[in-house]
mmCIF file of C-alpha atoms and ligand atoms in Angstrom:
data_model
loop_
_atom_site.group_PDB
_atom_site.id
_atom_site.type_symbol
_atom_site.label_atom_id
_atom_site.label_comp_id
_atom_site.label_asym_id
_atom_site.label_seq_id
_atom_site.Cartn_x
_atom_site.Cartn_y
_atom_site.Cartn_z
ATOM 1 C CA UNK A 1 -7.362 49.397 3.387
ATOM 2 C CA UNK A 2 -6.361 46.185 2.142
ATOM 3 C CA UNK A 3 -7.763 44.449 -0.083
ATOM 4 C CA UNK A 4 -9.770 41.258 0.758
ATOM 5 C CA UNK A 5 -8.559 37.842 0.219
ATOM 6 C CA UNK A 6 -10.472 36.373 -3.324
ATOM 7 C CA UNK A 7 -10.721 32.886 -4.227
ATOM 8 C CA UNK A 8 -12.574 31.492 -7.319
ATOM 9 C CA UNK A 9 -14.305 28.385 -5.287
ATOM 10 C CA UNK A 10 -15.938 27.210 -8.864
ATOM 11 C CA UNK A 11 -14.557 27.041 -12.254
ATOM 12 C CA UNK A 12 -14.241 24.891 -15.284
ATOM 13 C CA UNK A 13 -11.775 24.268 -17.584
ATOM 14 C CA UNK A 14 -11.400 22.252 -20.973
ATOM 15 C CA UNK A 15 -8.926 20.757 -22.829
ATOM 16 C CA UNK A 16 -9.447 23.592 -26.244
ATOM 17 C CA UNK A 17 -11.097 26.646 -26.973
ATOM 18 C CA UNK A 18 -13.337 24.540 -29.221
ATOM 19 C CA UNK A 19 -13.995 22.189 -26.851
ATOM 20 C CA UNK A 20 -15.558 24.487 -24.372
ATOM 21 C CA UNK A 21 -17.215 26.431 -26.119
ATOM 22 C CA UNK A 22 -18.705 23.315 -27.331
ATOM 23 C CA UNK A 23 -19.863 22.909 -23.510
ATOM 24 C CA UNK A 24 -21.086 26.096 -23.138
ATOM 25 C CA UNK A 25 -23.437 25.422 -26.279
ATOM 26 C CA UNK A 26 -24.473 22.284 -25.280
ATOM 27 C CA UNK A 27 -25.224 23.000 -21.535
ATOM 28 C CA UNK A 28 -28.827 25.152 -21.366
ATOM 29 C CA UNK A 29 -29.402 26.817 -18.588
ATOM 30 C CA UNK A 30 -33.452 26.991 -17.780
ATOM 31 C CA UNK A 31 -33.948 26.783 -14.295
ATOM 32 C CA UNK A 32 -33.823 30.070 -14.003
ATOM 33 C CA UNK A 33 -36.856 31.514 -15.603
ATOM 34 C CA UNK A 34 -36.980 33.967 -18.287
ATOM 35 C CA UNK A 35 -35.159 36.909 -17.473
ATOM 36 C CA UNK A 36 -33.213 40.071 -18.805
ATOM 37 C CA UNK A 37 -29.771 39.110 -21.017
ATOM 38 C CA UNK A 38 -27.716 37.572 -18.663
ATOM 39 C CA UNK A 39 -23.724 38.938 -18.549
ATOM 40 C CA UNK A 40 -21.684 35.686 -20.248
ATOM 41 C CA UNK A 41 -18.504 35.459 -20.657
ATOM 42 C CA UNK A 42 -16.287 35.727 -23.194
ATOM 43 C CA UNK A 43 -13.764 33.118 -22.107
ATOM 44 C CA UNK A 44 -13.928 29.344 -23.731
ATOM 45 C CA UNK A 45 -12.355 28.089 -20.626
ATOM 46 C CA UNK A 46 -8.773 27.058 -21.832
ATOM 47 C CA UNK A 47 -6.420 27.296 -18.416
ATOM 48 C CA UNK A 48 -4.983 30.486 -20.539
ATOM 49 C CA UNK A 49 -7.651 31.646 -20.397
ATOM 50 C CA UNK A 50 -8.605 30.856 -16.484
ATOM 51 C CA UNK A 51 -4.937 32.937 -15.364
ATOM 52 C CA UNK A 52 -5.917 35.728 -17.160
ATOM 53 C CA UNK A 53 -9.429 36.444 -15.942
ATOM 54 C CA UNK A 54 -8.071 35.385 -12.495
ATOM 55 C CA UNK A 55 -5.597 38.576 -12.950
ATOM 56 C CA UNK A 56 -7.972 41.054 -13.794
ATOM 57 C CA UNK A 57 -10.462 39.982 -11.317
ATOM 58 C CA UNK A 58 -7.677 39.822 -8.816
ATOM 59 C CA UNK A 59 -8.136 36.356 -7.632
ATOM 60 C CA UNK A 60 -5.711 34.605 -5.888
ATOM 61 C CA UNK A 61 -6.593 30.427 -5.970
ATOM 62 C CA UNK A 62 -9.121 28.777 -8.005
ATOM 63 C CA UNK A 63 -10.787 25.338 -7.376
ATOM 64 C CA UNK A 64 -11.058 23.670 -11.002
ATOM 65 C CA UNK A 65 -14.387 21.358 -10.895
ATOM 66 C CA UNK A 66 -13.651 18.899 -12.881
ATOM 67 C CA UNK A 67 -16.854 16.539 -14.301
ATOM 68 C CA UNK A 68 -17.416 13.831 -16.027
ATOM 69 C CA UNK A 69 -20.620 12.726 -16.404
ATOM 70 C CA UNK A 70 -20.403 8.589 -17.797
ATOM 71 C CA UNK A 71 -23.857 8.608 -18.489
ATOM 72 C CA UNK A 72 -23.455 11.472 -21.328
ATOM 73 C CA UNK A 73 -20.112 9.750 -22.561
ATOM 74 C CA UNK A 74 -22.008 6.320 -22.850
ATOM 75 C CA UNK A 75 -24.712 7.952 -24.615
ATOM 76 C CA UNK A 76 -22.292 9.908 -26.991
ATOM 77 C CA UNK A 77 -20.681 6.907 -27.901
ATOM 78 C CA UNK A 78 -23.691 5.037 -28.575
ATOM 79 C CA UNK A 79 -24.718 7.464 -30.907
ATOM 80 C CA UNK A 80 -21.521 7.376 -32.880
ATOM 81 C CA UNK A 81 -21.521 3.878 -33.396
ATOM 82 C CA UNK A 82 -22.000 3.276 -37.647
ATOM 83 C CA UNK A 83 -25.550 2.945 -38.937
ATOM 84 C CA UNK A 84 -25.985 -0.573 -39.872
ATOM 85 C CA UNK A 85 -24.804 -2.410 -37.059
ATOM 86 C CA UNK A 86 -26.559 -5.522 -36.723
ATOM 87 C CA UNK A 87 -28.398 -6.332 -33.187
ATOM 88 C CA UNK A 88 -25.704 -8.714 -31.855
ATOM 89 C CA UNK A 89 -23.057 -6.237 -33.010
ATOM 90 C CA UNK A 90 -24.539 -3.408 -31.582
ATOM 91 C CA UNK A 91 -24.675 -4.916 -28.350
ATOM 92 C CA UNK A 92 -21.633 -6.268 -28.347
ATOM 93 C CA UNK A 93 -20.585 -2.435 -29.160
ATOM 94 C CA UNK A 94 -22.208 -1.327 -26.542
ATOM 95 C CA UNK A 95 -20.439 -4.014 -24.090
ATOM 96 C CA UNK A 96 -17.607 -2.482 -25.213
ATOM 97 C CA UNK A 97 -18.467 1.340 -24.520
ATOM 98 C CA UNK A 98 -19.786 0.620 -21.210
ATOM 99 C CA UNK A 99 -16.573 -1.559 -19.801
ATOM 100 C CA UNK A 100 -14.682 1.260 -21.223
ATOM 101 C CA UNK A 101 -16.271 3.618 -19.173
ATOM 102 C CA UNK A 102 -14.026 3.252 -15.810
ATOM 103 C CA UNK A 103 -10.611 3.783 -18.327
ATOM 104 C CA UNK A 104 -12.569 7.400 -19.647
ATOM 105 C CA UNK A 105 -12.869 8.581 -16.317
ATOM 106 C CA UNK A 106 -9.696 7.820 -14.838
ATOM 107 C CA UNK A 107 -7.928 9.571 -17.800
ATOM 108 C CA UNK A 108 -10.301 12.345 -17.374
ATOM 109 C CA UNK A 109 -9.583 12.802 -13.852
ATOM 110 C CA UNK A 110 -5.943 12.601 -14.641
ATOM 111 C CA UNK A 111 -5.763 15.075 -17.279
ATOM 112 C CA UNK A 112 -7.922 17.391 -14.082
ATOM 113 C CA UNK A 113 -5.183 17.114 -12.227
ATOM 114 C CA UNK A 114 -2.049 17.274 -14.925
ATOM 115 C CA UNK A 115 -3.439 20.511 -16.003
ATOM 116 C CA UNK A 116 -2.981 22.377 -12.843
ATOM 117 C CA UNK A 117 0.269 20.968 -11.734
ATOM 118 C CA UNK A 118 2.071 23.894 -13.108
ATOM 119 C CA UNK A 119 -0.342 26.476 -11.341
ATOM 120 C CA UNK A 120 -0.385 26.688 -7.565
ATOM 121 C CA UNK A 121 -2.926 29.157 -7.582
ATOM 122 C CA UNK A 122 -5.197 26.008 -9.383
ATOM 123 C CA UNK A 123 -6.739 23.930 -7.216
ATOM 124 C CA UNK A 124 -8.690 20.201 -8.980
ATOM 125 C CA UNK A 125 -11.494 18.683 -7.533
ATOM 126 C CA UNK A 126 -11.918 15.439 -8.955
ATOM 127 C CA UNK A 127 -15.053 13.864 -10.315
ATOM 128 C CA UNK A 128 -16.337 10.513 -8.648
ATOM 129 C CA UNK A 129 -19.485 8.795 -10.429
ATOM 130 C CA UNK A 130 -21.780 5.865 -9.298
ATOM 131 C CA UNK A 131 -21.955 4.661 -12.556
ATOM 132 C CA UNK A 132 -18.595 4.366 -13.976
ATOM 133 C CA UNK A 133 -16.356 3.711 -10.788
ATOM 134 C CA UNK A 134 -18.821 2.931 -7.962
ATOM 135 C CA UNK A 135 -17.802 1.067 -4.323
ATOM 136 C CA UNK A 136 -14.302 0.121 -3.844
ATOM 137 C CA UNK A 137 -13.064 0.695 -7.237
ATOM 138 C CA UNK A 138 -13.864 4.582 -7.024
ATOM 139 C CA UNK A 139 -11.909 4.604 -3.510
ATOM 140 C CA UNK A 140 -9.206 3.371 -4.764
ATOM 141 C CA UNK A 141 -8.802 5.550 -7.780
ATOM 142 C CA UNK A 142 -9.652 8.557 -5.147
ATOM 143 C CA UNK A 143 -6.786 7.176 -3.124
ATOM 144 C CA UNK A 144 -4.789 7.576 -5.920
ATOM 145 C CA UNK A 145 -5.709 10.600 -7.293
ATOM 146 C CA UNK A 146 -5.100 12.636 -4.229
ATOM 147 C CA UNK A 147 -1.924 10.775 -3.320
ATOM 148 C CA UNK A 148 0.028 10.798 -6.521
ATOM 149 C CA UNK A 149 -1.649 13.723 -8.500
ATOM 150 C CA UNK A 150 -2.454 16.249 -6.135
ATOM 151 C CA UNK A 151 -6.214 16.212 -6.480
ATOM 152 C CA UNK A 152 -7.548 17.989 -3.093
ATOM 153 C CA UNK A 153 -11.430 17.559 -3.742
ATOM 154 C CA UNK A 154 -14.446 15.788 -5.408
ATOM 155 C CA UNK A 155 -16.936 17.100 -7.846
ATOM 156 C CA UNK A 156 -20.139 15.778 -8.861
ATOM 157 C CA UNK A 157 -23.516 16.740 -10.746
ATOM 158 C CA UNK A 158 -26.078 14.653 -10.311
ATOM 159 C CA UNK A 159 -28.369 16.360 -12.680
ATOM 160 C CA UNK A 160 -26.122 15.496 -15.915
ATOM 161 C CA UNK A 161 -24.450 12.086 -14.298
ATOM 162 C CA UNK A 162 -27.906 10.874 -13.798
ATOM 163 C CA UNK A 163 -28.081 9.701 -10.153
ATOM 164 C CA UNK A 164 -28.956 10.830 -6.367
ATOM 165 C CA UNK A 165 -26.641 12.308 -4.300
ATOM 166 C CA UNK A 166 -28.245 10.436 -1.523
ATOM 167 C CA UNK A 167 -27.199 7.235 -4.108
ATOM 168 C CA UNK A 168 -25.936 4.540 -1.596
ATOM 169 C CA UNK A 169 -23.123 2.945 -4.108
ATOM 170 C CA UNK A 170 -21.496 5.837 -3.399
ATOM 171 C CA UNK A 171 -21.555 5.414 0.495
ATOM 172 C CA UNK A 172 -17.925 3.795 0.676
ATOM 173 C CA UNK A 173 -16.587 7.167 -1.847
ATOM 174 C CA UNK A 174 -18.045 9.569 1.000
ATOM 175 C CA UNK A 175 -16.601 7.479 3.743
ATOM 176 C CA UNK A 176 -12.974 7.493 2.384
ATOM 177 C CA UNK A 177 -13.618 11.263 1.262
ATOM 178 C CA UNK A 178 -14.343 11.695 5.091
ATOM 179 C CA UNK A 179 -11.460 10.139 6.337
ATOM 180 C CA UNK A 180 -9.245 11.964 4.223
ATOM 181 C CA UNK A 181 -10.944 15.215 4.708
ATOM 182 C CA UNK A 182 -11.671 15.650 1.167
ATOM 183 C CA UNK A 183 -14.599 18.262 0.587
ATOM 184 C CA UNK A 184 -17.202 17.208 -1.969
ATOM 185 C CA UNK A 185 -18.769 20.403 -4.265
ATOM 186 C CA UNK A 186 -21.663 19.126 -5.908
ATOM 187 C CA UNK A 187 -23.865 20.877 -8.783
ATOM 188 C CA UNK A 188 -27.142 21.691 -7.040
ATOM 189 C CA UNK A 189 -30.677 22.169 -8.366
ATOM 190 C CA UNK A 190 -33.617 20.995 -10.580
ATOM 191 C CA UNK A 191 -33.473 18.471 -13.498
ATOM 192 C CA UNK A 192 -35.693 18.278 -16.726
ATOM 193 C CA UNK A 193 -36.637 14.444 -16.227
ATOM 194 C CA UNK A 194 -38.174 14.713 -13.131
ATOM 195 C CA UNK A 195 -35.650 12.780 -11.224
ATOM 196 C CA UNK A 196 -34.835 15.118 -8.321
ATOM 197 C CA UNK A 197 -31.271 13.791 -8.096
ATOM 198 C CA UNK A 198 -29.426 17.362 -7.676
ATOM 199 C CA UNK A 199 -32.352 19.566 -5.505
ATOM 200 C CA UNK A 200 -31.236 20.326 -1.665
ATOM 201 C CA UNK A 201 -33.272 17.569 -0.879
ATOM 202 C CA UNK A 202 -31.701 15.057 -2.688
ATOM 203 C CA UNK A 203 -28.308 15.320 -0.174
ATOM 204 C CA UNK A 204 -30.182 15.134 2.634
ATOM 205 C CA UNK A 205 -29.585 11.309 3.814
ATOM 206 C CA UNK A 206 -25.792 11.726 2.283
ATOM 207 C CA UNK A 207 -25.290 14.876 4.335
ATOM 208 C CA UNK A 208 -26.839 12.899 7.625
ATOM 209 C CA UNK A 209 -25.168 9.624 7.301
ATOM 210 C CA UNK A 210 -21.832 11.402 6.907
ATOM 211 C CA UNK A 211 -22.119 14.794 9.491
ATOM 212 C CA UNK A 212 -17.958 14.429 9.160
ATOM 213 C CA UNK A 213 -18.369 15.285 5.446
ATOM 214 C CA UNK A 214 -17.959 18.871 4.348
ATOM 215 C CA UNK A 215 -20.420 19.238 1.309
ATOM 216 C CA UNK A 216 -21.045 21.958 -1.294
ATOM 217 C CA UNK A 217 -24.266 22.579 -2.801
ATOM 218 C CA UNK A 218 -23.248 24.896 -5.649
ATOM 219 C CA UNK A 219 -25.650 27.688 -7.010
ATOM 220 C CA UNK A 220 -28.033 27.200 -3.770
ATOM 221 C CA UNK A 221 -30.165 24.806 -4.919
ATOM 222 C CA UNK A 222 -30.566 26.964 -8.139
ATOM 223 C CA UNK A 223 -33.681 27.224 -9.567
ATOM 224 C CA UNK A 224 -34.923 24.627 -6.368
ATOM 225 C CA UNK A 225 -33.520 27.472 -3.665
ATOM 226 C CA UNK A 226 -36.001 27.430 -1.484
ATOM 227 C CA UNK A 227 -35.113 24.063 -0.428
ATOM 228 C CA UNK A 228 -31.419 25.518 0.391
ATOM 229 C CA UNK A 229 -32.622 26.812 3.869
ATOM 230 C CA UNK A 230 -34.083 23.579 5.662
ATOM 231 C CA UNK A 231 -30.976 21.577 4.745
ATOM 232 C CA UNK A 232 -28.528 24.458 5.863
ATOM 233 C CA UNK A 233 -30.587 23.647 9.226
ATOM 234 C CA UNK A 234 -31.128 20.829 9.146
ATOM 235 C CA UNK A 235 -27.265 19.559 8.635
ATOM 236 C CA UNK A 236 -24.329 21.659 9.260
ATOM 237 C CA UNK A 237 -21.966 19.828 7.142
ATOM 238 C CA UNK A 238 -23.372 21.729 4.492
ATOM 239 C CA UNK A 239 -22.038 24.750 2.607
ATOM 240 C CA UNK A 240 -22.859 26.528 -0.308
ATOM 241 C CA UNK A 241 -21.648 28.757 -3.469
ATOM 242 C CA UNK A 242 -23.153 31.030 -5.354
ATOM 243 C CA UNK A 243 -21.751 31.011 -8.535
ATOM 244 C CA UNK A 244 -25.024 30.941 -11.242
ATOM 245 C CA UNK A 245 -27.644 32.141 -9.402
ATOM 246 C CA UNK A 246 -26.193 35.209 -8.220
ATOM 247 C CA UNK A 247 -25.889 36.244 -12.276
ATOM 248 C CA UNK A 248 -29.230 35.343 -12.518
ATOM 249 C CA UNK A 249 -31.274 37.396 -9.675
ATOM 250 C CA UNK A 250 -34.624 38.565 -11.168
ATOM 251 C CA UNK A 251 -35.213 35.914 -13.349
ATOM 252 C CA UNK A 252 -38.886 34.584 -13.109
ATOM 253 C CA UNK A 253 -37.591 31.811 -11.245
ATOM 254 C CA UNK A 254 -34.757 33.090 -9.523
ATOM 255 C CA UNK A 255 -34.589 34.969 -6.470
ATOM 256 C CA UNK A 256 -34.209 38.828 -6.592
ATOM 257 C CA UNK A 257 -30.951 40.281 -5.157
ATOM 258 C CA UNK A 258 -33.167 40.821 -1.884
ATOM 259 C CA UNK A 259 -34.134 37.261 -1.677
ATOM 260 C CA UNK A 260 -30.789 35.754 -2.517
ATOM 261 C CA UNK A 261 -28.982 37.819 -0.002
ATOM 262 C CA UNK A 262 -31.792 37.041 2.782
ATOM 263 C CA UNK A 263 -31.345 33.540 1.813
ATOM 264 C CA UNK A 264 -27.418 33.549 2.345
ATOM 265 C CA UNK A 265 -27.911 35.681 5.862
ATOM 266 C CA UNK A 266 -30.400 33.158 6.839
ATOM 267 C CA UNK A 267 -27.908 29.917 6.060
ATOM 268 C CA UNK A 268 -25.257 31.949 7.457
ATOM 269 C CA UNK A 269 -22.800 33.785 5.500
ATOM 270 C CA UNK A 270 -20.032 31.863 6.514
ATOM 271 C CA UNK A 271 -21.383 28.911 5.195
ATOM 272 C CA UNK A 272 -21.367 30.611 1.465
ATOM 273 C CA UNK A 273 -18.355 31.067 -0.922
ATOM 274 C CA UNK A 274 -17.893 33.120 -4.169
ATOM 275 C CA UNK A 275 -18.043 31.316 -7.364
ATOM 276 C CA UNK A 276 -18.049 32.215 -10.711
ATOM 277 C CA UNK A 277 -18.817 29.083 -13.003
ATOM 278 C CA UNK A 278 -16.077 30.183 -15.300
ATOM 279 C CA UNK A 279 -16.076 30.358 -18.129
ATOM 280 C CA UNK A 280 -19.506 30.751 -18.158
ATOM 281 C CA UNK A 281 -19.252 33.937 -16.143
ATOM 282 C CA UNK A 282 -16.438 36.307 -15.584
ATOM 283 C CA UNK A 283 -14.957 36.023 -12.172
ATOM 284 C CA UNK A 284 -14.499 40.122 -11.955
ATOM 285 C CA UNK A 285 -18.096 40.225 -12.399
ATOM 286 C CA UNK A 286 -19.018 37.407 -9.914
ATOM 287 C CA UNK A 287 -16.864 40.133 -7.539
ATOM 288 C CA UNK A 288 -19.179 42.557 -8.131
ATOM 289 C CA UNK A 289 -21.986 40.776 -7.599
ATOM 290 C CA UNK A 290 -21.280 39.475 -4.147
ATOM 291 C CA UNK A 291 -20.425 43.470 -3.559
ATOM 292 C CA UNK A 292 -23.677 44.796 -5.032
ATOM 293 C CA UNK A 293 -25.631 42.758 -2.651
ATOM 294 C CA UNK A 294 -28.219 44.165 -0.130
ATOM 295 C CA UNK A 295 -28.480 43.236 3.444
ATOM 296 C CA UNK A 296 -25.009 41.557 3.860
ATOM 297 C CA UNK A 297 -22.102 43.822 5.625
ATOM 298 C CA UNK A 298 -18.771 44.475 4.172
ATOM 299 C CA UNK A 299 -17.588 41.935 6.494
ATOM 300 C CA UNK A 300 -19.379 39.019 5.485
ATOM 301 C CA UNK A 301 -19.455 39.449 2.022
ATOM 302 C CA UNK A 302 -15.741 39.609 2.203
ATOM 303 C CA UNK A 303 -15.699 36.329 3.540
ATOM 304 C CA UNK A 304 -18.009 35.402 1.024
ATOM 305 C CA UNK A 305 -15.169 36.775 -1.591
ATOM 306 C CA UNK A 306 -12.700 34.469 -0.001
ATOM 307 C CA UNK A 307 -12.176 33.673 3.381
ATOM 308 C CA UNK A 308 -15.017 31.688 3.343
ATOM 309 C CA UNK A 309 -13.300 29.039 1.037
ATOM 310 C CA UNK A 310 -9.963 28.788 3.037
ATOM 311 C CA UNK A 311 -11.995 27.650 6.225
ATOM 312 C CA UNK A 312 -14.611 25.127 3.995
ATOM 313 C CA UNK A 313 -12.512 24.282 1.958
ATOM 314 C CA UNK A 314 -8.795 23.971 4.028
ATOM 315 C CA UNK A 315 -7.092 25.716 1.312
HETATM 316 ZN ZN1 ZN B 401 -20.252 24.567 -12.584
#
């Protein structure tokens, strides 16, 4: 039999092994619930890295989600100024970090899509943020991107950029996204503040006022998954991975392997790609994992494995 058709449909990568690993670090993961050790991986996320654990797990394309979050850079910055600053200086510091912000993500995004240009089988997805390069300006640098760098898709995280998906200075980014076809895969789930701007329910009025627009809601809704299955219903233009979550079954606030593959034969397995998250997890695991599942048939969890993405995605 042959084998089925695998693509990666989430993964990260970084510019050093030093500087993801410093991601990895930095980035808790709590939604989940308290649960047995978890499987990491080993990987730091380097694009050497990405090729190799794309051989062993026998995966033919990845899509590299690329973010940015301006909100953390700003804040980073800010706390790097020297001590001592006095309040007009500060400010005018800050002035300075905050028009800067626009330049930092257009390199950013740049760099995305340089790093892949040598890889076919790598795929960038772009990040777009309401705070740095809202309206117009973020069209146009979209425009561009996809034009004259190759970047085939956006990326976005509400939870650590620090506003809605349903955020309406963002309405002329989905339009153009739209027109060009351009998929959006957007980190779903809870946030620590309270602010609700990455849960299922948060895309809602983005994912009605644009039915044209093909978005991802990575991990499911994540530790807010039950919210996954009245949006599926609700709105059609909505897909899902399951990178995350599916490494995290049994947690205390995650579903069990039951739940989660009720929840993706209730949304529709079609509608549901593999992921892995790389380099937090290892994509020959995240195999596994869609394989291990209960419920599904071979069928649809090979689509799930790959398939899936070609048709969502237009790869
Ligand atoms: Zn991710």
């Amino acid at each position: 039999m042959a084998e089925p058709l695998k693509i990666d449909s989430h993964i990260h990568l970084y510019k050093t092994p030093e500087e993801g690993k410093a991601a990895k670090e930095g980035y808790q993961i709590w939604e989940y619930g308290q649960r047995a050790p978890v499987r990491f991986s080993r990987y730091s996320g380097t694009v050497e890295d990405a090729l190799e654990a794309m051989k062993t797990a026998g995966v033919s394309r990845a899509v590299v989600v690329h973010l940015f979050s301006a909100l953390g850079t700003r804040e980073e910055a800010i706390a790097r100024l020297p001590e001592g600053l006095g309040r007009d200086e500060k400010d005018r510091a800050i002035r300075e970090i905050d028009a800067s912000l626009p330049d930092r993500l257009k390199e950013f995004n740049r760099w995305g899509c340089d790093i892949v240009k040598d890889h076919p089988q790598l795929v960038s997805y772009i990040t777009a943020d309401a705070i740095a390069l809202p309206g117009e300006e973020g069209v146009a640098h979209i425009r561009d991107m996809v034009e004259n760098h190759g970047a085939r898709g956006i990326k976005m995280h509400g939870a650590v950029q620090g506003f809605s998906m349903s955020d309406e200075r963002m309405w002329p980014v989905y339009g153009a996204c739209r027109e060009m076809g351009l998929p959006i895969i957007c980190h779903s789930g809870p946030d620590r503040g309270g602010a609700h701007y990455a849960e299922p329910r948060a895309f809602g009025r983005m994912l009605g006022e644009f039915p044209e627009l093909k978005v991802v809601l990575a991990h499911m809704g994540g530790g807010t998954w039950h919210q996954a299955p009245e949006i599926a219903k609700t709105y059609p233009n909505a897909y899902f991975d399951c990178c995350e979550i599916i490494e995290w079954t049994g947690g205390t606030d995650a579903p069990t392997d039951q739940q989660l593959a009720r929840l993706i034969s209730d949304i529709g397995p079609e509608r549901v790609m593999m992921g892995s998250d790389f380099p937090w997890y290892d994509l020959d695991h995240s195999v596994e994992r869609v394989m291990e599942l209960p419920i599904l048939s071979q069928e649809e969890k090979e689509g799930i494995l790959g398939a899936n993405a070609v048709d969502i995605l237009g790869l």
